[in-house]
Amino acid sequence: AADIMNKGVYLIGGSAQIKNLDRLITKETGLKVNVAENPSETVINGISKIIKTPELEGLMYVPTEKQYD
């Protein structure tokens, strides 16, 4: 939690492009808000890195089909 207080949070993805969302979050929480340089690309770049890097495999969520009796 200390790192969030010191460095703030990052807005990524399409929501990061909502006008003044960063200001609203800062106003309501007091946290510094950083907007990613290319917010639309950050999510897919992160997913790609997780898929390609065996050490990060534990971060991947793979849904399983639910079995019903």
mmCIF file of C-alpha atoms in Angstrom:
data_model
loop_
_atom_site.group_PDB
_atom_site.id
_atom_site.type_symbol
_atom_site.label_atom_id
_atom_site.label_comp_id
_atom_site.label_asym_id
_atom_site.label_seq_id
_atom_site.Cartn_x
_atom_site.Cartn_y
_atom_site.Cartn_z
ATOM 1 C CA ALA A 1 0.000 0.000 0.000
ATOM 2 C CA ALA A 2 2.927 2.342 0.625
ATOM 3 C CA ASP A 3 3.963 2.168 -3.016
ATOM 4 C CA ILE A 4 0.490 3.272 -4.097
ATOM 5 C CA MET A 5 0.601 6.189 -1.682
ATOM 6 C CA ASN A 6 4.062 7.179 -2.957
ATOM 7 C CA LYS A 7 3.746 6.548 -6.696
ATOM 8 C CA GLY A 8 -0.004 6.608 -7.259
ATOM 9 C CA VAL A 9 -2.118 4.408 -9.481
ATOM 10 C CA TYR A 10 -2.069 3.936 -13.249
ATOM 11 C CA LEU A 11 -5.025 4.237 -15.590
ATOM 12 C CA ILE A 12 -4.762 1.858 -18.511
ATOM 13 C CA GLY A 13 -7.042 0.565 -21.230
ATOM 14 C CA GLY A 14 -9.913 2.381 -22.845
ATOM 15 C CA SER A 15 -11.184 3.837 -19.566
ATOM 16 C CA ALA A 16 -7.991 5.862 -19.258
ATOM 17 C CA GLN A 17 -9.200 7.938 -22.198
ATOM 18 C CA ILE A 18 -12.322 9.154 -20.406
ATOM 19 C CA LYS A 19 -11.884 12.904 -20.152
ATOM 20 C CA ASN A 20 -10.879 14.070 -16.647
ATOM 21 C CA LEU A 21 -11.243 10.612 -15.069
ATOM 22 C CA ASP A 22 -7.749 10.980 -13.628
ATOM 23 C CA ARG A 23 -8.718 14.293 -12.010
ATOM 24 C CA LEU A 24 -11.896 12.808 -10.551
ATOM 25 C CA ILE A 25 -10.011 9.880 -8.998
ATOM 26 C CA THR A 26 -7.400 12.238 -7.546
ATOM 27 C CA LYS A 27 -10.097 14.538 -6.153
ATOM 28 C CA GLU A 28 -12.035 11.678 -4.558
ATOM 29 C CA THR A 29 -9.085 9.639 -3.236
ATOM 30 C CA GLY A 30 -6.196 12.049 -2.880
ATOM 31 C CA LEU A 31 -4.019 9.625 -4.850
ATOM 32 C CA LYS A 32 -1.721 10.603 -7.688
ATOM 33 C CA VAL A 33 -3.107 9.211 -10.951
ATOM 34 C CA ASN A 34 -0.803 8.393 -13.852
ATOM 35 C CA VAL A 35 -2.244 7.822 -17.314
ATOM 36 C CA ALA A 36 -0.317 5.331 -19.452
ATOM 37 C CA GLU A 37 1.332 6.738 -22.564
ATOM 38 C CA ASN A 38 -0.617 4.416 -24.887
ATOM 39 C CA PRO A 39 -3.452 3.269 -22.622
ATOM 40 C CA SER A 40 -5.299 1.300 -25.311
ATOM 41 C CA GLU A 41 -2.243 -0.851 -25.948
ATOM 42 C CA THR A 42 -1.154 -1.505 -22.357
ATOM 43 C CA VAL A 43 -3.649 -4.272 -21.614
ATOM 44 C CA ILE A 44 -2.896 -6.332 -24.708
ATOM 45 C CA ASN A 45 0.862 -5.769 -24.294
ATOM 46 C CA GLY A 46 0.661 -7.046 -20.717
ATOM 47 C CA ILE A 47 -1.366 -10.103 -21.715
ATOM 48 C CA SER A 48 1.105 -10.841 -24.494
ATOM 49 C CA LYS A 49 4.016 -10.651 -22.058
ATOM 50 C CA ILE A 50 2.292 -13.011 -19.607
ATOM 51 C CA ILE A 51 1.593 -15.546 -22.365
ATOM 52 C CA LYS A 52 5.157 -15.421 -23.727
ATOM 53 C CA THR A 53 7.008 -15.500 -20.377
ATOM 54 C CA PRO A 54 6.957 -18.871 -18.562
ATOM 55 C CA GLU A 55 7.853 -17.236 -15.224
ATOM 56 C CA LEU A 56 4.645 -15.208 -15.383
ATOM 57 C CA GLU A 57 2.395 -18.186 -16.157
ATOM 58 C CA GLY A 58 0.998 -18.127 -12.606
ATOM 59 C CA LEU A 59 -0.614 -14.768 -13.335
ATOM 60 C CA MET A 60 -2.700 -16.249 -16.142
ATOM 61 C CA TYR A 61 -6.343 -17.110 -15.514
ATOM 62 C CA VAL A 62 -7.661 -19.988 -17.566
ATOM 63 C CA PRO A 63 -11.390 -20.582 -17.131
ATOM 64 C CA THR A 64 -12.581 -24.151 -16.912
ATOM 65 C CA GLU A 65 -15.882 -25.507 -18.028
ATOM 66 C CA LYS A 66 -18.282 -25.925 -15.134
ATOM 67 C CA GLN A 67 -19.587 -29.431 -14.588
ATOM 68 C CA TYR A 68 -23.185 -29.913 -13.477
ATOM 69 C CA ASP A 69 -24.564 -33.106 -11.960
#
